[in-house]
Every structure is written in C-alpha cells, then in structure tokens.
Short mmCIF file of C-alpha atoms in Angstrom, two decimals:
data_model
loop_
_atom_site.label_atom_id
_atom_site.label_comp_id
_atom_site.label_asym_id
_atom_site.label_seq_id
_atom_site.Cartn_x
_atom_site.Cartn_y
_atom_site.Cartn_z
CA ASP J 1296 -4.86 -35.48 -42.27
CA GLY J 1297 -6.11 -32.10 -41.18
CA GLY J 1298 -3.74 -29.55 -39.79
CA ILE J 1299 -1.98 -26.25 -40.14
CA THR J 1300 0.88 -25.71 -42.57
CA GLN J 1301 3.34 -22.91 -42.11
CA SER J 1302 5.91 -22.14 -44.74
CA PRO J 1303 8.76 -21.75 -45.05
CA LYS J 1304 10.26 -23.30 -41.92
CA TYR J 1305 13.30 -21.02 -42.09
CA LEU J 1306 13.39 -17.57 -43.66
CA PHE J 1307 16.25 -15.11 -44.04
CA ARG J 1308 15.74 -11.51 -45.07
CA LYS J 1309 17.77 -8.36 -45.24
CA GLU J 1310 16.96 -5.51 -42.93
CA GLY J 1311 14.43 -3.10 -44.42
CA GLN J 1312 12.64 -5.69 -46.54
CA ASN J 1313 9.04 -6.76 -46.03
CA VAL J 1314 8.45 -10.50 -45.77
CA THR J 1315 5.26 -12.59 -45.79
CA LEU J 1316 4.81 -15.76 -43.77
CA SER J 1317 2.27 -18.28 -44.97
CA CYS J 1318 -0.30 -20.10 -42.84
CA GLU J 1319 -2.87 -22.51 -44.29
CA GLN J 1320 -5.34 -24.75 -42.44
CA ASN J 1321 -7.69 -27.48 -43.64
CA LEU J 1322 -9.48 -27.97 -40.33
CA ASN J 1323 -12.45 -25.80 -41.26
CA HIS J 1324 -11.70 -23.62 -38.24
CA ASP J 1325 -13.21 -20.16 -38.13
CA ALA J 1326 -10.57 -18.46 -36.00
CA MET J 1327 -6.86 -18.05 -36.75
CA TYR J 1328 -4.01 -16.46 -34.81
CA TRP J 1329 -0.43 -15.32 -35.13
CA TYR J 1330 1.96 -15.48 -32.18
CA ARG J 1331 5.56 -14.45 -31.81
CA GLN J 1332 7.87 -16.48 -29.59
CA ASP J 1333 11.11 -15.10 -28.18
CA PRO J 1334 13.41 -16.90 -25.73
CA GLY J 1335 12.26 -16.40 -22.15
CA GLN J 1336 9.17 -14.39 -23.13
CA GLY J 1337 6.63 -17.04 -23.94
CA LEU J 1338 4.12 -16.39 -26.72
CA ARG J 1339 2.77 -12.96 -27.56
CA LEU J 1340 -0.29 -12.40 -29.72
CA ILE J 1341 0.25 -10.36 -32.88
CA TYR J 1342 -3.13 -10.57 -34.68
CA TYR J 1343 -6.17 -12.80 -34.68
CA SER J 1344 -9.14 -13.31 -36.95
CA GLN J 1345 -12.52 -14.64 -35.90
CA ILE J 1346 -14.01 -14.87 -39.40
CA VAL J 1347 -13.13 -14.18 -43.01
CA ASN J 1348 -12.49 -10.52 -43.86
CA ASP J 1349 -12.16 -9.55 -40.21
CA PHE J 1350 -9.15 -9.38 -37.89
CA GLN J 1351 -8.07 -7.66 -34.67
CA LYS J 1352 -4.80 -6.46 -33.26
CA GLY J 1353 -3.20 -8.38 -30.48
CA ASP J 1354 -0.68 -7.18 -27.93
CA ILE J 1355 2.21 -6.52 -30.32
CA ALA J 1356 0.68 -5.64 -33.71
CA GLU J 1357 2.98 -2.72 -34.54
CA GLY J 1358 5.10 -3.43 -37.59
CA TYR J 1359 2.94 -6.34 -38.75
CA SER J 1360 -0.03 -6.71 -41.10
CA VAL J 1361 -2.41 -9.55 -41.94
CA SER J 1362 -5.24 -10.42 -44.29
CA ARG J 1363 -8.04 -12.98 -44.16
CA GLU J 1364 -9.51 -13.29 -47.63
CA LYS J 1365 -10.14 -17.02 -47.35
CA LYS J 1366 -11.15 -19.16 -44.41
CA GLU J 1367 -8.15 -21.42 -44.91
CA SER J 1368 -5.46 -18.77 -45.13
CA PHE J 1369 -4.08 -16.12 -42.76
CA PRO J 1370 -0.77 -14.71 -44.05
CA LEU J 1371 1.38 -12.44 -41.88
CA THR J 1372 3.55 -9.68 -43.33
CA VAL J 1373 6.48 -8.48 -41.27
CA THR J 1374 7.15 -4.97 -42.46
CA SER J 1375 10.29 -2.88 -42.33
CA ALA J 1376 8.65 -0.92 -39.49
CA GLN J 1377 9.06 -3.88 -37.14
CA LYS J 1378 12.15 -2.95 -35.16
CA ASN J 1379 13.23 -6.40 -34.05
CA PRO J 1380 11.70 -8.97 -36.42
CA THR J 1381 14.03 -11.91 -35.78
CA ALA J 1382 11.89 -14.46 -33.93
CA PHE J 1383 9.96 -17.72 -34.16
CA TYR J 1384 6.45 -17.16 -35.52
CA LEU J 1385 3.59 -19.52 -34.78
CA CYS J 1386 0.21 -19.69 -36.47
CA ALA J 1387 -2.77 -21.34 -34.79
CA SER J 1388 -6.45 -21.96 -35.38
CA SER J 1389 -9.50 -22.85 -33.33
CA ILE J 1390 -13.09 -23.92 -33.97
CA ASP J 1391 -14.51 -20.89 -32.21
CA GLY J 1392 -13.09 -18.85 -29.35
CA GLY J 1393 -10.61 -21.55 -28.44
CA GLY J 1394 -12.47 -23.31 -25.63
CA ASP J 1395 -11.40 -26.69 -27.01
CA GLY J 1396 -7.84 -25.50 -27.45
CA TYR J 1397 -5.82 -24.23 -30.35
CA THR J 1398 -4.13 -26.23 -33.11
CA PHE J 1399 -0.66 -24.88 -33.89
CA GLY J 1400 1.50 -25.03 -36.96
CA SER J 1401 5.14 -26.02 -36.72
CA GLY J 1402 6.36 -22.44 -36.97
CA THR J 1403 8.57 -20.24 -39.13
CA ARG J 1404 11.92 -19.02 -37.86
CA LEU J 1405 12.63 -15.61 -39.33
CA THR J 1406 16.14 -14.20 -39.25
CA VAL J 1407 16.77 -10.66 -40.41
CA VAL J 1408 20.36 -9.81 -41.20
CA GLY V 1472 -5.79 -7.98 -17.04
CA ASN V 1473 -5.22 -11.69 -17.36
CA SER V 1474 -1.85 -13.21 -16.54
CA VAL V 1475 -0.22 -16.59 -16.04
CA THR V 1476 2.84 -17.21 -13.89
CA GLN V 1477 4.86 -20.41 -14.20
CA MET V 1478 7.81 -21.64 -12.24
CA GLU V 1479 11.02 -20.70 -13.97
CA GLY V 1480 13.15 -23.38 -15.47
CA PRO V 1481 15.04 -25.13 -16.57
CA VAL V 1482 13.98 -28.18 -14.62
CA THR V 1483 16.24 -31.22 -14.82
CA LEU V 1484 15.02 -34.60 -13.55
CA SER V 1485 16.20 -38.16 -13.69
CA GLU V 1486 14.06 -40.69 -15.53
CA GLU V 1487 11.16 -42.02 -13.39
CA ALA V 1488 11.23 -39.01 -11.08
CA PHE V 1489 8.07 -37.15 -10.04
CA LEU V 1490 7.34 -33.93 -11.90
CA THR V 1491 5.55 -30.80 -10.71
CA ILE V 1492 5.45 -27.58 -12.69
CA ASN V 1493 3.66 -24.81 -10.84
CA CYS V 1494 1.21 -22.48 -12.55
CA THR V 1495 -0.87 -19.71 -11.03
CA TYR V 1496 -3.16 -17.29 -12.79
CA THR V 1497 -4.96 -13.99 -12.50
CA ALA V 1498 -8.19 -13.59 -14.43
CA THR V 1499 -11.64 -12.11 -14.25
CA GLY V 1500 -14.62 -14.41 -14.33
CA TYR V 1501 -14.23 -18.15 -14.83
CA PRO V 1502 -11.39 -18.93 -17.21
CA SER V 1503 -10.59 -22.20 -18.90
CA LEU V 1504 -7.07 -23.47 -18.22
CA PHE V 1505 -4.68 -25.36 -20.47
CA TRP V 1506 -1.28 -26.98 -20.59
CA TYR V 1507 0.55 -27.04 -23.91
CA VAL V 1508 3.83 -28.82 -24.74
CA GLN V 1509 6.44 -27.76 -27.29
CA TYR V 1510 9.12 -30.13 -28.54
CA PRO V 1511 12.32 -28.64 -30.00
CA GLY V 1512 11.76 -26.79 -33.26
CA GLU V 1513 8.05 -27.50 -33.29
CA GLY V 1514 4.77 -25.75 -32.61
CA LEU V 1515 2.71 -26.24 -29.47
CA GLN V 1516 0.47 -29.22 -28.82
CA LEU V 1517 -2.47 -29.23 -26.43
CA LEU V 1518 -1.61 -31.54 -23.53
CA LEU V 1519 -4.67 -31.16 -21.29
CA LYS V 1520 -7.34 -28.73 -20.25
CA ALA V 1521 -9.92 -27.95 -17.53
CA THR V 1522 -12.91 -25.70 -17.90
CA LYS V 1523 -14.26 -25.26 -14.37
CA ALA V 1524 -13.20 -25.38 -10.75
CA ASP V 1525 -12.14 -28.80 -9.41
CA ASP V 1526 -11.96 -30.28 -12.93
CA LYS V 1527 -8.95 -32.52 -13.49
CA GLY V 1528 -7.41 -32.64 -16.93
CA SER V 1529 -5.27 -35.63 -17.83
CA ASN V 1530 -3.39 -37.00 -20.81
CA LYS V 1531 -0.33 -39.24 -21.38
CA GLY V 1532 0.20 -39.64 -17.63
CA PHE V 1533 0.12 -35.89 -16.98
CA GLU V 1534 -2.51 -34.37 -14.70
CA ALA V 1535 -3.56 -30.92 -13.55
CA THR V 1536 -6.43 -29.84 -11.28
CA TYR V 1537 -8.20 -26.49 -11.58
CA ARG V 1538 -8.02 -24.94 -8.09
CA LYS V 1539 -10.06 -21.77 -7.93
CA GLU V 1540 -9.33 -21.13 -4.26
CA THR V 1541 -5.59 -20.95 -4.92
CA THR V 1542 -5.89 -19.80 -8.59
CA SER V 1543 -3.58 -22.62 -9.59
CA PHE V 1544 -3.29 -25.32 -12.25
CA HIS V 1545 -0.11 -27.24 -11.43
CA LEU V 1546 1.09 -29.90 -13.87
CA GLU V 1547 2.15 -33.28 -12.43
CA LYS V 1548 3.43 -36.61 -13.68
CA GLY V 1549 4.31 -39.53 -11.51
CA SER V 1550 7.22 -40.93 -13.54
CA VAL V 1551 8.85 -38.89 -16.28
CA GLN V 1552 10.60 -40.32 -19.31
CA VAL V 1553 13.36 -38.94 -21.52
CA SER V 1554 10.73 -38.39 -24.21
CA ASP V 1555 8.96 -35.88 -21.93
CA SER V 1556 11.82 -33.42 -22.39
CA ALA V 1557 10.18 -30.31 -23.82
CA VAL V 1558 8.94 -26.84 -22.92
CA TYR V 1559 5.61 -26.73 -21.09
CA PHE V 1560 3.26 -23.74 -21.24
CA CYS V 1561 0.37 -22.97 -18.95
CA ALA V 1562 -2.40 -20.86 -20.52
CA LEU V 1563 -5.81 -19.43 -19.79
CA LEU V 1564 -8.81 -18.44 -21.86
CA SER V 1565 -10.94 -15.87 -20.12
CA GLY V 1566 -14.54 -16.86 -20.73
CA ALA V 1567 -16.54 -17.98 -23.74
CA GLY V 1568 -15.90 -16.09 -26.93
CA SER V 1569 -12.65 -14.62 -25.64
CA TYR V 1570 -10.46 -15.53 -28.63
CA GLN V 1571 -7.32 -14.57 -26.70
CA LEU V 1572 -5.31 -17.28 -25.04
CA THR V 1573 -2.87 -15.88 -22.45
CA PHE V 1574 0.33 -17.91 -22.02
CA GLY V 1575 2.89 -18.22 -19.29
CA LYS V 1576 6.55 -17.90 -20.24
CA GLY V 1577 7.10 -21.64 -20.40
CA THR V 1578 9.14 -24.10 -18.34
CA LYS V 1579 11.83 -26.16 -19.98
CA LEU V 1580 12.05 -29.74 -18.74
CA SER V 1581 15.04 -31.95 -19.36
CA VAL V 1582 14.88 -35.61 -18.34
CA ILE V 1583 18.17 -37.49 -18.15
CA PRO V 1584 18.54 -41.29 -18.29
#
C-alpha cells in the first residue's frame, strides 16, 4: 500500500544536539511538507518542497533545515538553534499544490530534555 | 493573509447526538476548503473537501457546505458515534498552485456512550 512513513515515532534528545526526522513516501507525489503541531496551536508549516532539489521556508523555519535529494524523501533536521523543539512533527505530501488534499504520515513526537 | 477560525473545544456529546463544528475563513480569491480528522497519536486524514461556492463535501456521514456569502464551512453529522471521537481541523488552500494549506487550531470532539 502506498503511504508516508515517518520514523521514529518517538525520539528523545539532549538539549543542544541536532536531530534528523525521517519522512519517506511511495505515492509518487511531487510536493512534500513538514508541519509542527503544538497543543492548542494547530499545525504550523516549517518547510515545503514542490520538486526535487527545491524547497521553501514556511511560517516557522528558524532552527530547522531540510533537503530534497530524492522525490521519495524529505528529511527534517531540528538544530540546536531551535529554541523550543519539543513537539509533534508531521510530514505530508500531495500530488501537486494540494488541491486534492494532503496525505499525512503518522508523526514523530520529539522530546528534548 | 489567509486564516481559519474554528469553534474552540472541547466538545462533548452523547452518542447519536447532532454535531456542528463551526469554521469561518478569511482568504483572497477562491480558496478550496477541507476538513481533516486526527485520531489520538496519529497523523491527519482528509475527511472531506469543497472547491467552489455552494459545493457540499461529504464522507462517512459528515457534511460541510462551502458558503461564500458567510465565508463558512461548518462540519455537521446527524448522529455521532463513540468512534468519531477525534480532533477535527478546518483548512483552506488559497488558489491553484498555492502549496500552503492553512489550518485552524482544531476542535476536540469526545463522544460518550
């Protein structure tokens, strides 16, 4: 079955360490997205990529970095510059601009201690 | 800019009760509108969508009508079940090729037997 796989589901890191969250899709979707979800704040866009080797900042890109070297993969690195990294991170993909809706992964819960 | 406002939760209903979750939006042009559902610990799933004024989206007994005159897209279900307990997100996509879905903050629904 086609879908989006995020790994790991739970991640613990010490403060000051960089950490990379994985996102892989086998839907042949061109566009991929990273959202951050915090209680009571809904979803906020971190980065998105329309095609391979191209990506744009979303509303809260500071302290994060991404790459898009393959169509199937869109990893997110949470750097030590991110002041409050503990959150639930969701990856999504869409065929084009998202007019048919996004497909979401099941998320990674990152806890920084 | 674009924005989505949802009624604040949590909403608690008895099984078989009627559900309404209000959603209003602000956007330029002619956005597409969506409802997503998130079950505990999971990613979001597309519930229904509407792409133009007066369109009605429907799925699994849920309905929402795109009302341009009131800039609204309220979610309704005639008889909720315990399995409908989840967080519901209203979202908009501002025009073709937008690539940026704007979400409301979500409304948590709890259905009790």
